[in-house]
mmCIF file of C-alpha atoms in Angstrom:
data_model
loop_
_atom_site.group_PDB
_atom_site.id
_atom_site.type_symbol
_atom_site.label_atom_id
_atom_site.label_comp_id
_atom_site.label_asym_id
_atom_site.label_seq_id
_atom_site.Cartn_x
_atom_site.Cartn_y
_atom_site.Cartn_z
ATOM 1 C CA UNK A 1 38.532 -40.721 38.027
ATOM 2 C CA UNK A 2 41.823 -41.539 39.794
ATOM 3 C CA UNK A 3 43.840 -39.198 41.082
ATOM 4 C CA UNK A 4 46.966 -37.712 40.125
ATOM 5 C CA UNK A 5 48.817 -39.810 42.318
ATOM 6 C CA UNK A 6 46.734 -42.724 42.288
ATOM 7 C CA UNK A 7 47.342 -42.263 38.325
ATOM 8 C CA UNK A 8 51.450 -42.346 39.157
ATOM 9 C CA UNK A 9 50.824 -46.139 41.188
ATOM 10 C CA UNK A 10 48.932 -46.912 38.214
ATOM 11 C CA UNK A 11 51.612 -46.680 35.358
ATOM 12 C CA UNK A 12 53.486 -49.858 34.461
ATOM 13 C CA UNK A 13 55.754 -50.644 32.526
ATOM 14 C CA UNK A 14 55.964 -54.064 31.448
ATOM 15 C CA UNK A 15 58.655 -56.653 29.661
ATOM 16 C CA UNK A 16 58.020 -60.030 29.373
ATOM 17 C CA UNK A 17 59.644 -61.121 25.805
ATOM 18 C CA UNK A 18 60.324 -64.465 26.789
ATOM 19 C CA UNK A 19 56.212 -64.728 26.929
ATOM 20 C CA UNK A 20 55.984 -63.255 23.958
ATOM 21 C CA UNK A 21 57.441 -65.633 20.975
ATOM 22 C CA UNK A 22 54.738 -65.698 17.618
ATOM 23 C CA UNK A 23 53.147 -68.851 16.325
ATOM 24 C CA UNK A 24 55.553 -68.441 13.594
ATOM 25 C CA UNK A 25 59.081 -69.879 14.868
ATOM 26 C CA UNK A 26 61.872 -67.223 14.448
ATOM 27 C CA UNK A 27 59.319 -64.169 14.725
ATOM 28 C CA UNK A 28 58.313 -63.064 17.712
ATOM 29 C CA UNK A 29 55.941 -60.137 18.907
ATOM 30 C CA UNK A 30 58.631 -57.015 19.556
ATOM 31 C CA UNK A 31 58.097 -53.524 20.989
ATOM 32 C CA UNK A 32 59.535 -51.624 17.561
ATOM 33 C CA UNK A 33 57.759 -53.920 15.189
ATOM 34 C CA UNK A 34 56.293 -50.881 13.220
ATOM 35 C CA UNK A 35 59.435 -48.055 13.948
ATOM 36 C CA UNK A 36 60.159 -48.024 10.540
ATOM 37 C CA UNK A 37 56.995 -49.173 8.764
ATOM 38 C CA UNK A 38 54.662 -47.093 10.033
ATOM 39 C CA UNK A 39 56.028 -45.122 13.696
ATOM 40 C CA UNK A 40 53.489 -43.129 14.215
ATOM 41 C CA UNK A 41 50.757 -45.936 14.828
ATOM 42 C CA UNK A 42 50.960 -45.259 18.348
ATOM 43 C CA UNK A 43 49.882 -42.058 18.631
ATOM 44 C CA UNK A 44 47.160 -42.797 15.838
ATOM 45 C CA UNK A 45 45.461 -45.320 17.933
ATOM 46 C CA UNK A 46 46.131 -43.194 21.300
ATOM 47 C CA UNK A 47 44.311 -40.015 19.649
ATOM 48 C CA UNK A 48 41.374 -42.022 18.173
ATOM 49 C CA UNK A 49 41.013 -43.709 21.576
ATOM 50 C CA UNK A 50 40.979 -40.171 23.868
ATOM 51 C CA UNK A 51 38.048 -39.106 21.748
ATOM 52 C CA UNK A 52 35.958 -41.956 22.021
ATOM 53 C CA UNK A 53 36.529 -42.632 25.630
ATOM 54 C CA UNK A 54 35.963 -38.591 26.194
ATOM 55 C CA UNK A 55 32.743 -39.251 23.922
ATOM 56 C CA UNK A 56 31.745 -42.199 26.014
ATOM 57 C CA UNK A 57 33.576 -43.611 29.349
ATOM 58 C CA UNK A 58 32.384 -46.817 28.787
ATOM 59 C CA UNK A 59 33.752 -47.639 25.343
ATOM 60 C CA UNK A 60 36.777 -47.908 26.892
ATOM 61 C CA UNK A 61 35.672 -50.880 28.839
ATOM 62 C CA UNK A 62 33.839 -52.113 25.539
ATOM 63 C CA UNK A 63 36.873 -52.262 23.496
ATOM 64 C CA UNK A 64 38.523 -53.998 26.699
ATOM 65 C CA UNK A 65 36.005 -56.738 26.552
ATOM 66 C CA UNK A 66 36.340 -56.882 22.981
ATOM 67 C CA UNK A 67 39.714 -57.761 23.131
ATOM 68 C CA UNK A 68 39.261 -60.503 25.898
ATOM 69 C CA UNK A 69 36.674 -61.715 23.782
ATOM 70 C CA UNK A 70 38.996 -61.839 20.873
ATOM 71 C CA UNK A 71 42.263 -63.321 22.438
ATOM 72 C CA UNK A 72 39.977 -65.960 24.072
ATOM 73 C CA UNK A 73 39.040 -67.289 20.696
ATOM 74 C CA UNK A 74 41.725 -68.773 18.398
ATOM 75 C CA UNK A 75 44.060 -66.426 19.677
ATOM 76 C CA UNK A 76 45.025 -62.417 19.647
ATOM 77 C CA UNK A 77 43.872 -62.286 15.807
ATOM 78 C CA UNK A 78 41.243 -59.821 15.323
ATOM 79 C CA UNK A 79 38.838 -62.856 14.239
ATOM 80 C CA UNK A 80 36.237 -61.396 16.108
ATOM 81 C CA UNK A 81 36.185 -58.246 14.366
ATOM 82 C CA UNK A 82 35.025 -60.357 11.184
ATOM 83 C CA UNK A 83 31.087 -60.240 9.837
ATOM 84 C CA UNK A 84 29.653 -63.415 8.407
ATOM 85 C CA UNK A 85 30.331 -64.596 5.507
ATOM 86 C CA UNK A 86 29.059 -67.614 2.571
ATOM 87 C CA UNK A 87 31.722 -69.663 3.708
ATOM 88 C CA UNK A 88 31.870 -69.341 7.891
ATOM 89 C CA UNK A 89 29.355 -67.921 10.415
ATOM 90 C CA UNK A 90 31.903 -65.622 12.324
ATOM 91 C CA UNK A 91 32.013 -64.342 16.398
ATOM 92 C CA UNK A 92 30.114 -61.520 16.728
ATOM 93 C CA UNK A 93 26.649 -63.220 17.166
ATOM 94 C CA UNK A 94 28.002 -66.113 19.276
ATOM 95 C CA UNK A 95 25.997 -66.578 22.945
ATOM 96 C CA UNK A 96 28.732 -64.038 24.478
ATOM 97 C CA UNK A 97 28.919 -61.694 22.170
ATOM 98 C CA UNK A 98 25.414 -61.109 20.734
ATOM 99 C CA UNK A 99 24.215 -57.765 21.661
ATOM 100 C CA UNK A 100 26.810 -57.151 23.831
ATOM 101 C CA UNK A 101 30.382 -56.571 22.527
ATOM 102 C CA UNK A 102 30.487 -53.302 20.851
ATOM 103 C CA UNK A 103 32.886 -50.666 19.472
ATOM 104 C CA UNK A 104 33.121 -52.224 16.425
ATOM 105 C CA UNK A 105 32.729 -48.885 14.830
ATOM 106 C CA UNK A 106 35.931 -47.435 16.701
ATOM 107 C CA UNK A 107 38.192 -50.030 15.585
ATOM 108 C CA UNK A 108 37.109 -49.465 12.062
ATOM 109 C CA UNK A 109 37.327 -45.071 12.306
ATOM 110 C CA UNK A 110 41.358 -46.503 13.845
ATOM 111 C CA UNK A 111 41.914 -48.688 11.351
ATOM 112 C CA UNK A 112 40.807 -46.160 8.558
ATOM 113 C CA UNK A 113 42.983 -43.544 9.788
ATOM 114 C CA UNK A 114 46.053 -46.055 10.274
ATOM 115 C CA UNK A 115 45.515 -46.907 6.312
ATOM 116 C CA UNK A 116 46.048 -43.259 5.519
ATOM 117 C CA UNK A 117 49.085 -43.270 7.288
ATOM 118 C CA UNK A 118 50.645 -46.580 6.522
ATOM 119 C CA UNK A 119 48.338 -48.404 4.099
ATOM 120 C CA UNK A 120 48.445 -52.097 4.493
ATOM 121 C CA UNK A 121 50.520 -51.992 7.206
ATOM 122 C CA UNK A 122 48.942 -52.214 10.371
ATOM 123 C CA UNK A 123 47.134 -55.527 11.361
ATOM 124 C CA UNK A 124 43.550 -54.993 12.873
ATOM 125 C CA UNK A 125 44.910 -56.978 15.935
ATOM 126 C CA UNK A 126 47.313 -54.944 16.581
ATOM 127 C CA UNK A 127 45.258 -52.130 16.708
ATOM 128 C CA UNK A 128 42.765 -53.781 18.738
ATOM 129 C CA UNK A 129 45.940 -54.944 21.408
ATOM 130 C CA UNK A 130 46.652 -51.252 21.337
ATOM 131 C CA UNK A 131 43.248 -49.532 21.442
ATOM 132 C CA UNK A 132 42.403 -51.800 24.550
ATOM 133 C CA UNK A 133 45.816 -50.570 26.172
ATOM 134 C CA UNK A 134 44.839 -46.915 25.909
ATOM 135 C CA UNK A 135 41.001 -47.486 26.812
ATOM 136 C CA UNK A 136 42.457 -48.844 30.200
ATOM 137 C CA UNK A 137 45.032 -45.921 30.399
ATOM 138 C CA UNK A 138 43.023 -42.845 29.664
ATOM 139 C CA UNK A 139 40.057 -44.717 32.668
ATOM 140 C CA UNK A 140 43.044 -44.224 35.036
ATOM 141 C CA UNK A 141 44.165 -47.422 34.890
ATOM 142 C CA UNK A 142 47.861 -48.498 34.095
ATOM 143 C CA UNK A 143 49.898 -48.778 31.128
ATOM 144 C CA UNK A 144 52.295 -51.294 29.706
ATOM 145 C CA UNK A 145 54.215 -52.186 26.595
ATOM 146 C CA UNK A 146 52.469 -53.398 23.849
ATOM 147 C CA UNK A 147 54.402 -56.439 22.148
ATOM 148 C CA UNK A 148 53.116 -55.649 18.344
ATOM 149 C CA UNK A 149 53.258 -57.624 15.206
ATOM 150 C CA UNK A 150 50.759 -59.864 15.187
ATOM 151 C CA UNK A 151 48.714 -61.058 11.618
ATOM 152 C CA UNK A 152 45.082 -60.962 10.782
ATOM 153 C CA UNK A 153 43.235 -64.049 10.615
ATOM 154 C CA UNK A 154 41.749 -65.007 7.654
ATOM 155 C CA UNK A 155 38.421 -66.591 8.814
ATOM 156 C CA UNK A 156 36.272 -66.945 12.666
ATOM 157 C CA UNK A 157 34.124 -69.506 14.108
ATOM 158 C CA UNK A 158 31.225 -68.926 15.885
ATOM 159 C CA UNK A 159 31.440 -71.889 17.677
ATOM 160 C CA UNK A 160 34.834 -71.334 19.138
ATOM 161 C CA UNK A 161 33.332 -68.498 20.383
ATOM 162 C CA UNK A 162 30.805 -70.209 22.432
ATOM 163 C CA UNK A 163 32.770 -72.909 23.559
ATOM 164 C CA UNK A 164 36.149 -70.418 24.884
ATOM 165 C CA UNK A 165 34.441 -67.623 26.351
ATOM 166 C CA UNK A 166 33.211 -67.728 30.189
ATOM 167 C CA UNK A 167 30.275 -66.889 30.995
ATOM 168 C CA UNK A 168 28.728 -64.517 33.937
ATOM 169 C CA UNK A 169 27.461 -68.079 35.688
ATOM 170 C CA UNK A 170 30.653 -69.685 35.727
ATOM 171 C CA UNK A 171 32.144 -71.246 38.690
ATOM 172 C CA UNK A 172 35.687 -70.617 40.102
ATOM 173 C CA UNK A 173 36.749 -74.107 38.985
ATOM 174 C CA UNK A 174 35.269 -73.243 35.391
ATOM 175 C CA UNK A 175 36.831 -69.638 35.100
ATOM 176 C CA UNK A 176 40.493 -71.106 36.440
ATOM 177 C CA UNK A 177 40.062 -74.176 34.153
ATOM 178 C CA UNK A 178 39.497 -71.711 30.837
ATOM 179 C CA UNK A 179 42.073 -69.239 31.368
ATOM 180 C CA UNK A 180 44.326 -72.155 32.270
ATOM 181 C CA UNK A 181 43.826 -73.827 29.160
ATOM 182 C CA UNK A 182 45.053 -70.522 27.774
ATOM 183 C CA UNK A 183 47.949 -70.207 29.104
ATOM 184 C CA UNK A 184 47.038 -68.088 32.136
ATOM 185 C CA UNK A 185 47.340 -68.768 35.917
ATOM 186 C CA UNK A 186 44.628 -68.298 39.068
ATOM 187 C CA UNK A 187 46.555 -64.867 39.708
ATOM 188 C CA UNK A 188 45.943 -63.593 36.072
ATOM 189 C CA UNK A 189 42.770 -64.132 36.160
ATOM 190 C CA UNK A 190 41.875 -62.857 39.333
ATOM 191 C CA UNK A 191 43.727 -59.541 38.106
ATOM 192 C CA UNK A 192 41.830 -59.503 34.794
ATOM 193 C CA UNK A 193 38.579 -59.983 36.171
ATOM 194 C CA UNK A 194 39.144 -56.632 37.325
ATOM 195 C CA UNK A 195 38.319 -55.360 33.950
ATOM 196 C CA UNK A 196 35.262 -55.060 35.885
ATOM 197 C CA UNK A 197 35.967 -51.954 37.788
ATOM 198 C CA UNK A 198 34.298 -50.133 34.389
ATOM 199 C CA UNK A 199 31.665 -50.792 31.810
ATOM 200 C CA UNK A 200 28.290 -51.798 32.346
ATOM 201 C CA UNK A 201 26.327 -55.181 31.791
ATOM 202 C CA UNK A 202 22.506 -56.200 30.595
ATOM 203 C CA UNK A 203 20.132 -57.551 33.016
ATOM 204 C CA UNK A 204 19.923 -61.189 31.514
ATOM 205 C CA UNK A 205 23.621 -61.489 32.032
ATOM 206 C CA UNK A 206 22.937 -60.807 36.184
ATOM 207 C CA UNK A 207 19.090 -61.487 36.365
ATOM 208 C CA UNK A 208 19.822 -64.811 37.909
ATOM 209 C CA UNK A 209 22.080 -63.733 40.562
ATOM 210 C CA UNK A 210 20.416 -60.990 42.025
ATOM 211 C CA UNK A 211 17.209 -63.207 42.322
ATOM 212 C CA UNK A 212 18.721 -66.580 43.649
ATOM 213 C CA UNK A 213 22.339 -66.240 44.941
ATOM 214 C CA UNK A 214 22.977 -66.314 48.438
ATOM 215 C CA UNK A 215 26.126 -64.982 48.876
ATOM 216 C CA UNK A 216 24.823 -61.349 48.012
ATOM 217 C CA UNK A 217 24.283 -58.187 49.947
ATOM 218 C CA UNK A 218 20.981 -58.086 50.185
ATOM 219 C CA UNK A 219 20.948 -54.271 49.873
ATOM 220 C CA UNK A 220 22.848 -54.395 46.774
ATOM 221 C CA UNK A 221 20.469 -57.167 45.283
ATOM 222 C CA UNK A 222 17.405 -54.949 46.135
ATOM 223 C CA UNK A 223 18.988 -51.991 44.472
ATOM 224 C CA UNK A 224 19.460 -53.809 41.134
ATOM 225 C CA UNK A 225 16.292 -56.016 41.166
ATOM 226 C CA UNK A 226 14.766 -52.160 40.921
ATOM 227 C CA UNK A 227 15.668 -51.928 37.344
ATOM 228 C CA UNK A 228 16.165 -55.560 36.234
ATOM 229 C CA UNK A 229 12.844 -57.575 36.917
ATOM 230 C CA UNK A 230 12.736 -60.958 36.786
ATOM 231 C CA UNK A 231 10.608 -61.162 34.066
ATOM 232 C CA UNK A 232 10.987 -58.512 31.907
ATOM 233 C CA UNK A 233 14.115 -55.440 30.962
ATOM 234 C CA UNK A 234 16.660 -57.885 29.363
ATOM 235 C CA UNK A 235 18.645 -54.991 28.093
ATOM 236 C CA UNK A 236 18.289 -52.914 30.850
ATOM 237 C CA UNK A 237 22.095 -51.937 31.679
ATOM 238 C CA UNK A 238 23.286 -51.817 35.363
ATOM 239 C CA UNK A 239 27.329 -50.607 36.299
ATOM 240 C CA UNK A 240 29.488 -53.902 36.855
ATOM 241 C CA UNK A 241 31.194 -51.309 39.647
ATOM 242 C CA UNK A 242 28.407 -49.214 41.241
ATOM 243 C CA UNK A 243 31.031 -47.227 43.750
ATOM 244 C CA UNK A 244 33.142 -45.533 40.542
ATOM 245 C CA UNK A 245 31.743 -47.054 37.129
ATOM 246 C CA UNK A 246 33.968 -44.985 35.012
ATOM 247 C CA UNK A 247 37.104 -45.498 36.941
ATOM 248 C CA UNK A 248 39.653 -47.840 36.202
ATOM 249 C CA UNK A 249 40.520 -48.434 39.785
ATOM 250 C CA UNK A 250 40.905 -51.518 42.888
ATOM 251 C CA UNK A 251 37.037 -50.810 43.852
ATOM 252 C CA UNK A 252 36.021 -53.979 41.772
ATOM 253 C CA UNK A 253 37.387 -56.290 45.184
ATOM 254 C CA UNK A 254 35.950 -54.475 47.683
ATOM 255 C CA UNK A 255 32.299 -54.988 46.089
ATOM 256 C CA UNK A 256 33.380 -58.785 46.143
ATOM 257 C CA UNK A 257 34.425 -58.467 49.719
ATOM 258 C CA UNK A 258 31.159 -56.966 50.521
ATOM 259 C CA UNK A 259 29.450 -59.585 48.196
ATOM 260 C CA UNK A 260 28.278 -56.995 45.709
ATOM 261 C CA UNK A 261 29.801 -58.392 42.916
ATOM 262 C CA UNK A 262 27.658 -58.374 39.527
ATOM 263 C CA UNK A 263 27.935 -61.347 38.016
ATOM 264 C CA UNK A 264 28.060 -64.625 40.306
ATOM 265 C CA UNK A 265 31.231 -65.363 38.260
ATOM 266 C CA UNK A 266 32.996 -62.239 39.802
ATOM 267 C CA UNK A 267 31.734 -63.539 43.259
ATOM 268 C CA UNK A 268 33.030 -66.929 42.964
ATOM 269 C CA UNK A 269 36.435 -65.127 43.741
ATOM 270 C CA UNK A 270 35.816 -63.977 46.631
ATOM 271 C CA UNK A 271 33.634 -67.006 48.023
ATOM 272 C CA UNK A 272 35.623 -68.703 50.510
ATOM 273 C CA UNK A 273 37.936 -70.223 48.005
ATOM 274 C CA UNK A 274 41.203 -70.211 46.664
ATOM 275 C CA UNK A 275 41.552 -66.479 45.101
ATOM 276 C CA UNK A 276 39.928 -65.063 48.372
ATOM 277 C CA UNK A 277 43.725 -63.984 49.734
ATOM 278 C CA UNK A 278 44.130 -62.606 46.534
ATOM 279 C CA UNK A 279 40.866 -60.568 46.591
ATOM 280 C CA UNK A 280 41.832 -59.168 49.785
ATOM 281 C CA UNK A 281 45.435 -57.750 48.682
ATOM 282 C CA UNK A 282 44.244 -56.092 45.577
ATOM 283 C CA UNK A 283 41.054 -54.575 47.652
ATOM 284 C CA UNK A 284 43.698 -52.671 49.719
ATOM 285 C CA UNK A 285 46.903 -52.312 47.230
ATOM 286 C CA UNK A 286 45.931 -50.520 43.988
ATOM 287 C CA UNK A 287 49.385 -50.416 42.586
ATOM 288 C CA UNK A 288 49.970 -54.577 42.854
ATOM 289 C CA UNK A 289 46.371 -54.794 41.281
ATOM 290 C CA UNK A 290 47.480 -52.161 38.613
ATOM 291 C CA UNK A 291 51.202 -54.320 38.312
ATOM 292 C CA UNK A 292 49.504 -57.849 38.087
ATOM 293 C CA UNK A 293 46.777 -56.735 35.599
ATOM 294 C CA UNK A 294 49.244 -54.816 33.022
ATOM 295 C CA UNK A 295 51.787 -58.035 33.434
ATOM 296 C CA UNK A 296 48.489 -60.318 33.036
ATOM 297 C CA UNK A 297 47.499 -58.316 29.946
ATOM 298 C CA UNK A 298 51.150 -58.990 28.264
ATOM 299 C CA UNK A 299 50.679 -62.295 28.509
ATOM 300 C CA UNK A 300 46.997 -62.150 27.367
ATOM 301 C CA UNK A 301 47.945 -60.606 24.375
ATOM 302 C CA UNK A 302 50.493 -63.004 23.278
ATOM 303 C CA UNK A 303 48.103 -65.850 23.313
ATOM 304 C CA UNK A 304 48.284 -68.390 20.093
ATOM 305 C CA UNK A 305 48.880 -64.883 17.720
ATOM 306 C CA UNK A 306 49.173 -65.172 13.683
ATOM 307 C CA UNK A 307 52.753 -64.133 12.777
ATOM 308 C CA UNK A 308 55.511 -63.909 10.186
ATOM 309 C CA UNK A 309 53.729 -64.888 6.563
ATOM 310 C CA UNK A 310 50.744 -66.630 8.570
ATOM 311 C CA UNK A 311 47.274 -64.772 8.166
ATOM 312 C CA UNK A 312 47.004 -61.352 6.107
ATOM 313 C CA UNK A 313 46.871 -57.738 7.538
ATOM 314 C CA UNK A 314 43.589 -56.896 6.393
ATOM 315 C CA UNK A 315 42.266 -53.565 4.737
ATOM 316 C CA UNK A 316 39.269 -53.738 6.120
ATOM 317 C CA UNK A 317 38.939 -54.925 9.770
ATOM 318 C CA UNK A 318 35.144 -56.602 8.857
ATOM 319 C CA UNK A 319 36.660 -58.733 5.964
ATOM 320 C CA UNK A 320 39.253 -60.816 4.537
ATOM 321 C CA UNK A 321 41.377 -58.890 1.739
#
C-alpha cells in the first residue's frame, strides 16, 4: 500500500461546480445536497466501503469499474445497476460487462443500510459516485469532493452498453474519440486509465495481446501466457498492475513505459503517440497523476446525470420503484 506520505501527495481536494450543472436546468449537482436530508450518508457509504475493500482489495477496483461502466452509458444514473426486465434487456450482460463487472452485492448491502437511515432518500447513483470515491481512497489513492444529487434512471439498454464502452483492443484514436464524445479530454483519459494500477482482468480480455502484439516485453508476455493459454483458461484472472496490484498508486505508467501494459488499449498510450509525454510525467510524479485523476473523476461523474424531478430514487438499486 502507499505510504504515509505518499498517502498525504495523494489527497485532493477538488471543486469544479461550473462542470457540474444537472440535466435539469436550475439544479445542479452540489457538495451539501443531502446535509439536511439525510447527513450522515457519507460516513454510511465510507464504513460499508472499508469493510469490503478490507474483505477483498480488489472490490475496490470492481466498484471503480462499475462506475466507469455506468457513467459511460446514458450518463452517471445507476442504469447499470438494473436486472432485466419484460420491457428492456438492461447492462449487466452487455459484451463489457458480462462476467466481469461485479460488486453488485455491495452497492445493494449500501443502499440497504442508507434506507434505514434516510429511506427514500438516497439515489443508487449517488451511492455508487460515492462508493467508487472511497474504494479509490482506502487503495491509497486520492480523494475529492463528491458533487451529489443525482436521480435514478428509470430503465437501461443493453445496447448502449455495447456501443459506449471501450474495449481492451481499442486503439488510441478509438479510446480519445469515446471519452471525447463524453465530454472528456486526451489528459482525462490518460489519468483515468490509471484505474488500472488495481483490480485484476480475465484472460479473454488480454489473450490476444500477449500472443500477437509487438510492442510487449517479451518477459512480461511469457509470464502471463503461463496462466492464460491461447486456447483454453478464459476466466483465468491475471493483475492489470503486476508490480503493486492492490495499490492505488503511479506504477500503472511505468509498466506502459516498459511495455507491460495488460490490455493493448493501455499500451496504445504509451506507443509513440500523442499521450506518450503524458505517460512519462505521471510515471515519475504521483501527486499530478493523483491531482489529474481526482479532477478527471469530477468531471466523470457529472456526465449527462438525471436531476431535479427527472428519474426516481429507487428503493431497490436492481429495480424501478
Amino acid at each position: 500500500m502507499a505510504t504515509a506520505a505518499v498517502r498525504c501527495l495523494l489527497t485532493v481536494a477538488v471543486v469544479l461546480a461550473p462542470l457540474l450543472a444537472g440535466a435539469d436546468a436550475g439544479r445542479p449537482l452540489s457538495t451539501g445536497f443531502y446535509n439536511k436530508k439525510c447527513p450522515n450518508v457519507q460516513s454510511i457509504v465510507r464504513a460499508a466501503m472499508a469493510q469490503a475493500v478490507t474483505a477483498e482489495p480488489r472490490m475496490g477496483a470492481s466498484i471503480l469499474r462499475m462506475f466507469f461502466h455506468d457513467c459511460f452509458v446514458n450518463g452517471c444514473d445507476a442504469s447499470i445497476l438494473l436486472d432485466d426486465t419484460a420491457s428492456f434487456t438492461g447492462e449487466k450482460n452487455a459484451g463489457p460487462n458480462a462476467n466481469s463487472v461485479r460488486g453488485y452485492e455491495v452497492i445493494d448491502a449500501i443502499k440497504t443500510q442508507v434506507e434505514v437511515s434516510c429511506n427514500a432518500t438516497v439515489s443508487c447513483a449517488d451511492i455508487l459516485a460515492l462508493a467508487a470515491r472511497d474504494a479509490v481512497n482506502l487503495l491509497g489513492g486520492p480523494t475529492w469532493t463528491v458533487y451529489l444529487g443525482r436521480r435514478d434512471a428509470l430503465t437501461a439498454s443493453q445496447s448502449a452498453a455495447n456501443a459506449n464502452l471501450p474495449g481492451p483492443g481499442s486503439s488510441l484514436a478509438t479510446l480519445i474519440t469515446m471519452f471525447g464524445n463524453k465530454g472528456l479530454s486526451p489528459r482525462d483519459m490518460t489519468a483515468l486509465s490509471g484505474a488500472h494500477t488495481v483490480g485484476q482482468a480475465r484472460c479473454s480480455t488480454f489473450r490476444d495481446r500477449i500472443y500477437n502484439d509487438a510492442n510487449i516485453n517479451t518477459t512480461f508476455a511469457s509470464l502471463r501466457q503461463q496462466t492464460c493459454p491461447q486456447a483454453s483458461g478464459d476466466a483465468t484472472l491475471a493483475p492489470i498492475d503486476a508490480q503493486t496490484p492492490e495499490a492505488f498508486d503511479n506504477a500503472y505508467y511505468r509498466n506502459l513505459m516498459s511495455k507491460q501494459g495488460l490490455f493493448h488499449s493501455d499500451q496504445e498510450l504509451f506507443n509513440g503517440g500523442s499521450q506518450d509525454a503524458l505517460v512519462k510525467k505521471y510515471s515519475g510524479n504521483a501527486a499530478m497523476f493523483a491531482a489529474d485523476f481526482a479532477k478527471a473523476m469530477v468531471k466523470m461523474g457529472a456526465i449527462s446525470p438525471l436531476t431535479g424531478t427527472q428519474g426516481e430514487v429507487r428503493l431497490n438499486c436492481r429495480n424501478a420503484n
